[in-house]
Coordinates of N, CA and C in Angstrom, one line a residue:
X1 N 0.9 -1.2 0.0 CA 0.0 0.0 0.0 C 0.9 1.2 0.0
X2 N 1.0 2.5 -0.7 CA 1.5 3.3 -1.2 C 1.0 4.5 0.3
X3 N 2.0 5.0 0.9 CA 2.1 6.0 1.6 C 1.1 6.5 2.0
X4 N 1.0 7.4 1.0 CA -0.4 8.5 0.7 C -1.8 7.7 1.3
X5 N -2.2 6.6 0.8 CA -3.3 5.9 1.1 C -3.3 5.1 2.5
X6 N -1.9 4.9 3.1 CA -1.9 4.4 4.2 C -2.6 5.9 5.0
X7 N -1.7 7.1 4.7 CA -2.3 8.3 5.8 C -3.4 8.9 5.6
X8 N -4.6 8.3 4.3 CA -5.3 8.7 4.5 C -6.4 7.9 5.5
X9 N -5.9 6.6 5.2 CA -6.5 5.6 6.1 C -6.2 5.5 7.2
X10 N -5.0 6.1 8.0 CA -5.2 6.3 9.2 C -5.9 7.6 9.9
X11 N -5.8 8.5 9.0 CA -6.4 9.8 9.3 C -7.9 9.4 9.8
X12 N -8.6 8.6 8.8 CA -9.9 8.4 8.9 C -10.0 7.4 10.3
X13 N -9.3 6.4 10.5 CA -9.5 5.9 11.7 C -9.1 6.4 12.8
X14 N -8.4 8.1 13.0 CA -8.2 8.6 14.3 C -9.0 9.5 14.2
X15 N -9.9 9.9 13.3 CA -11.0 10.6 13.5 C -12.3 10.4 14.8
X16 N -12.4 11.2 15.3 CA -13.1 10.2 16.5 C -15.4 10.3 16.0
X17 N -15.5 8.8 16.1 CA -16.3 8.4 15.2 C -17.9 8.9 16.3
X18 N -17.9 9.3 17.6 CA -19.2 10.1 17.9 C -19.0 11.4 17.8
X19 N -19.5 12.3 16.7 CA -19.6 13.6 16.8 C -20.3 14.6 17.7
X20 N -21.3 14.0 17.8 CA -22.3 14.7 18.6 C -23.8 13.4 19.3
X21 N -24.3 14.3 19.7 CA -25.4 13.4 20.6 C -26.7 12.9 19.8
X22 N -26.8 14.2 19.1 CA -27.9 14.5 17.7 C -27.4 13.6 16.7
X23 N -28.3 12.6 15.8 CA -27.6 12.2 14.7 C -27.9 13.0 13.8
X24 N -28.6 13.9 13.4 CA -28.8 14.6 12.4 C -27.2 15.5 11.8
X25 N -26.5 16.0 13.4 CA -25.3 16.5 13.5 C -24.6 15.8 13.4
X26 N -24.3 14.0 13.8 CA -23.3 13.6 13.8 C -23.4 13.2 12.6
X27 N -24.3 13.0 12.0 CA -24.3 12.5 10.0 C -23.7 13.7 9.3
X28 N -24.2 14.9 9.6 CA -23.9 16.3 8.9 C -21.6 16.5 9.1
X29 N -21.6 15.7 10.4 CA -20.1 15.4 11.1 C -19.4 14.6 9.7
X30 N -20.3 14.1 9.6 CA -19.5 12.5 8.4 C -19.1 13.1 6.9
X31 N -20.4 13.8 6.9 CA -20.7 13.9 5.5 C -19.2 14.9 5.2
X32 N -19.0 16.0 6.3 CA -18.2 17.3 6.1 C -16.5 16.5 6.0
X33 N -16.5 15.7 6.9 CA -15.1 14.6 6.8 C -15.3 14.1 5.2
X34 N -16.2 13.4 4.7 CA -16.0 12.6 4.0 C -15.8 13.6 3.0
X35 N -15.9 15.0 2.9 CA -15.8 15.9 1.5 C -14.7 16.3 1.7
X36 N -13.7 16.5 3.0 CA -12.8 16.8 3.3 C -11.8 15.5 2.8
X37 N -11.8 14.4 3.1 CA -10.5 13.4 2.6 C -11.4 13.2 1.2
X38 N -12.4 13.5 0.6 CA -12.6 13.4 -0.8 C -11.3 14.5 -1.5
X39 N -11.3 15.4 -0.9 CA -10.9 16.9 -1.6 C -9.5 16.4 -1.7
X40 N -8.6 16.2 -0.3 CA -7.4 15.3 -0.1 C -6.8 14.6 -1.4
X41 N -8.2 13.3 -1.4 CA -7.8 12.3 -2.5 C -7.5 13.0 -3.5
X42 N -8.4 13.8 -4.0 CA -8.6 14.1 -5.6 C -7.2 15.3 -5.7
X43 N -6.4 16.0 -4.4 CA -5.2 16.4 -4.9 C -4.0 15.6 -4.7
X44 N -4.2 14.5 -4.4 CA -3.7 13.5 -4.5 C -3.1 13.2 -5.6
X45 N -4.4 12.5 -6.3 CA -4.1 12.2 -7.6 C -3.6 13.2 -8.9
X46 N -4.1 14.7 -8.3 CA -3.4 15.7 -9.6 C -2.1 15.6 -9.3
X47 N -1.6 15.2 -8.1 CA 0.3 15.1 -8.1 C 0.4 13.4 -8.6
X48 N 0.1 12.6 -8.7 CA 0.3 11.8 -9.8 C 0.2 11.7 -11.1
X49 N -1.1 12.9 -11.5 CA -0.8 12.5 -13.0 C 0.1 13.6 -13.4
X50 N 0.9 14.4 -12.6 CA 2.1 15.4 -13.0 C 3.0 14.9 -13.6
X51 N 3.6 15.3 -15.2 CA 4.6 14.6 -15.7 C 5.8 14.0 -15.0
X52 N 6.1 13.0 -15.2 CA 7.5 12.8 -14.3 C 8.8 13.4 -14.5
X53 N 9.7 13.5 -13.9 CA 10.7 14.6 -14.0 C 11.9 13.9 -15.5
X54 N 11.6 13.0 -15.8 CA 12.3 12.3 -16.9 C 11.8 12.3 -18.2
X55 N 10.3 13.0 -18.1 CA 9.9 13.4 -19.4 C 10.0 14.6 -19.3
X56 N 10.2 15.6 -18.5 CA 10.1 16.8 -19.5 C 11.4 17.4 -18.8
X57 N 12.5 16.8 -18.4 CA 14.1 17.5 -18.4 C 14.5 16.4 -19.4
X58 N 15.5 17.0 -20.3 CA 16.2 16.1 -20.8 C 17.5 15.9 -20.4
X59 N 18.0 16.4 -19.7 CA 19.0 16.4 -18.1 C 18.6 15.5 -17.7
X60 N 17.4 14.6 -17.3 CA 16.7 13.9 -15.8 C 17.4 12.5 -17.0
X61 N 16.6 12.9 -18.2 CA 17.5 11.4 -18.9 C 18.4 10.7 -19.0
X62 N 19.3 12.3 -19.9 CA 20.9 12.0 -19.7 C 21.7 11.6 -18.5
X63 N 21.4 11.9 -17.3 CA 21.4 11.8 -16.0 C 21.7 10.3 -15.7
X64 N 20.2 10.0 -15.9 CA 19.7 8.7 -16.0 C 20.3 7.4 -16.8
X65 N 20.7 8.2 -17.9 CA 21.5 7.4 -19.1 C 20.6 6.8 -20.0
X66 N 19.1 7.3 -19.3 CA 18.0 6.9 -20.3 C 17.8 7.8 -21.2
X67 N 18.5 8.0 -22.7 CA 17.7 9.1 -23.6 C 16.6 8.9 -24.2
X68 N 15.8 7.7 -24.5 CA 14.5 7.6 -24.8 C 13.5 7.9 -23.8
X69 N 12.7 8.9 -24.2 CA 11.2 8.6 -23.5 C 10.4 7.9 -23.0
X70 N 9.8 7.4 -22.2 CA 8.7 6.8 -21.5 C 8.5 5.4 -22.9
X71 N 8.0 4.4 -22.6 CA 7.5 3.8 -23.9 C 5.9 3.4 -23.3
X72 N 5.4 3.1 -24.4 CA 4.0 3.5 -23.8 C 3.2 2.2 -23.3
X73 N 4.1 1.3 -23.2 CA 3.4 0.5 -22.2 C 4.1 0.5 -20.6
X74 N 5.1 1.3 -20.7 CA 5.5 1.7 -19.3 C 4.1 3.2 -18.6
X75 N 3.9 4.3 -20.1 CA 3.0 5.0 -19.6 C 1.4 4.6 -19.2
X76 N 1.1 3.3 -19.7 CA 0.0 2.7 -20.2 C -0.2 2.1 -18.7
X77 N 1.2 1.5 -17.9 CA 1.4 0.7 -16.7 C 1.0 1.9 -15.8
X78 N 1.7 2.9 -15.7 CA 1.7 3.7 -14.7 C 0.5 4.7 -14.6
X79 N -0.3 4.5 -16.0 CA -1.9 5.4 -15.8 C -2.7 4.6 -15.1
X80 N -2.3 3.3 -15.3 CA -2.9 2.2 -14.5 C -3.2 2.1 -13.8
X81 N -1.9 1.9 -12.7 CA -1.6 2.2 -11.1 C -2.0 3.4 -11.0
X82 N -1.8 4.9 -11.8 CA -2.6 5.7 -10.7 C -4.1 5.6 -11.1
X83 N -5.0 5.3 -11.5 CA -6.3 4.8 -12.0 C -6.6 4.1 -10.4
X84 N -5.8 2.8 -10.1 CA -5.5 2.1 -8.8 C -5.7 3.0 -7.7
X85 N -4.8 3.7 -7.4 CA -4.6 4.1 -6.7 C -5.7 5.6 -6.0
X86 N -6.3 5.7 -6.9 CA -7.3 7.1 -7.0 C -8.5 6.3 -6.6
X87 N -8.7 5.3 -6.9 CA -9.9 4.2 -6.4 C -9.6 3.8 -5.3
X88 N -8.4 3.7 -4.5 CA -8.0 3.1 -3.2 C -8.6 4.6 -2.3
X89 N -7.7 5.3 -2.6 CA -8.5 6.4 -2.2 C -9.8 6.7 -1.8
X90 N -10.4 6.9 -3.1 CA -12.5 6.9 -2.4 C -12.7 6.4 -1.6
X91 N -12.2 5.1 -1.8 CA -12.9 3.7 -1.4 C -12.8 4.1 0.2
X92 N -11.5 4.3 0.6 CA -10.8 4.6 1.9 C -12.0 5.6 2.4
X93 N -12.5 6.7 1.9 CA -13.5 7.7 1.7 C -14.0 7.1 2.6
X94 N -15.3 6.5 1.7 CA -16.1 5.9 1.4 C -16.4 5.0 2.8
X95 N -15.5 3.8 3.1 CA -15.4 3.3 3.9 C -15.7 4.1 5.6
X96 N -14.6 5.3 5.6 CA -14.6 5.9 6.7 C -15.8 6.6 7.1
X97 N -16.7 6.9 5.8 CA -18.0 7.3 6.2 C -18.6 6.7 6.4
X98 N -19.3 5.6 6.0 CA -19.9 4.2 6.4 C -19.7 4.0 8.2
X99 N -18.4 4.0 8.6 CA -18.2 3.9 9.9 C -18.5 5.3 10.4
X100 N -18.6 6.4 10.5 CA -18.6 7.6 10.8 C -20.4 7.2 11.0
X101 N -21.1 7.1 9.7 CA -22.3 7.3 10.1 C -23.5 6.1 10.5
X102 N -22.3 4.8 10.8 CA -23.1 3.7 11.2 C -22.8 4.0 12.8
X103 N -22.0 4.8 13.5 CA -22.1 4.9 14.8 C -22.8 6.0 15.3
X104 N -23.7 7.0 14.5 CA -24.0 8.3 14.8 C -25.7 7.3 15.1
X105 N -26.0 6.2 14.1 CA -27.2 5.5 14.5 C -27.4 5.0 16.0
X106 N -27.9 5.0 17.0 CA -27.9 4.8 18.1 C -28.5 3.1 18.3
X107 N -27.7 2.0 18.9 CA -28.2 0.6 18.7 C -29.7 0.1 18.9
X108 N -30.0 -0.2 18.6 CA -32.0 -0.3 19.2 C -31.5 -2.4 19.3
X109 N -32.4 -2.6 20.9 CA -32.2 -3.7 21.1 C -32.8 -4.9 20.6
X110 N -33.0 -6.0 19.8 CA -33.8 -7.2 19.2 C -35.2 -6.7 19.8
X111 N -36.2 -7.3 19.6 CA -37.4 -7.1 19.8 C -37.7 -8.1 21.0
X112 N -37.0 -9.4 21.1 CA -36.6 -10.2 22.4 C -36.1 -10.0 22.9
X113 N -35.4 -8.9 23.2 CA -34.9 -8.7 24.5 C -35.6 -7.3 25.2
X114 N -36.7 -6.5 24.4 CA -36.9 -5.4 24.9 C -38.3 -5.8 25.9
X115 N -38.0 -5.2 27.0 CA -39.1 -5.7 28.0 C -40.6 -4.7 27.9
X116 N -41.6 -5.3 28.3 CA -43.0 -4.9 28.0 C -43.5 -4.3 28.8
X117 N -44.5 -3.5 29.0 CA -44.0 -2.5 29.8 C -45.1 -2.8 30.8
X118 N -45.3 -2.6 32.5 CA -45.6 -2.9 33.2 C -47.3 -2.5 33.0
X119 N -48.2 -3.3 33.5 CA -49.5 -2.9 33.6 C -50.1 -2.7 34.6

């Protein structure tokens, strides 16, 4: 797992998952996180699809000792993985809201075990 997505997925699990007492506010809690590590992701991924420093110095090449360019199943590989990786992301999202707004639900007990009320 790639850096980036490990911190975003810890971020989301030190987030502390009761907002408030209200669920209306602790869901309104989720939603504002979840637009927040959305925003995260998505600058995320504009620094991956940033050219690499070996296609546009011809220095980074020669450097390199590589003077050909990228070949395009190396570029084809690496649109890939970040394609991958932008999906790891949401999902991380995604996930973290799911738990964010499945604890803002308050538990209601089986229908067997809730007692009847005295007459």
């Amino acid at each position: 797992m790639k850096p980036s997505v490990l911190l975003i997925v810890l971020l989301g699990l030190l987030a502390p998952l009761a907002h408030a007492q209200e669920p209306s506010a602790c869901t309104a809690a989720c939603t504002a996180e979840k637009e927040q590590c959305t925003a995260r992701a998505s600058k995320l991924s504009e620094l991956d699809k940033a050219p690499k420093l070996e296609e546009t110095n011809p220095f980074a090449r020669t450097a390199d000792r590589n003077s050909a360019a990228w070949s395009d199943s190396a570029r084809s590989t690496d649109r890939l993985a970040g394609q991958r990786r932008d999906q790891e992301r949401l999902d991380a999202c995604t996930a973290n809201f799911k738990r964010c707004s499945s604890a803002c639900t308050p538990a209601v007990a089986p229908a067997s075990e809730q007692v009847a009320p005295a007459k």
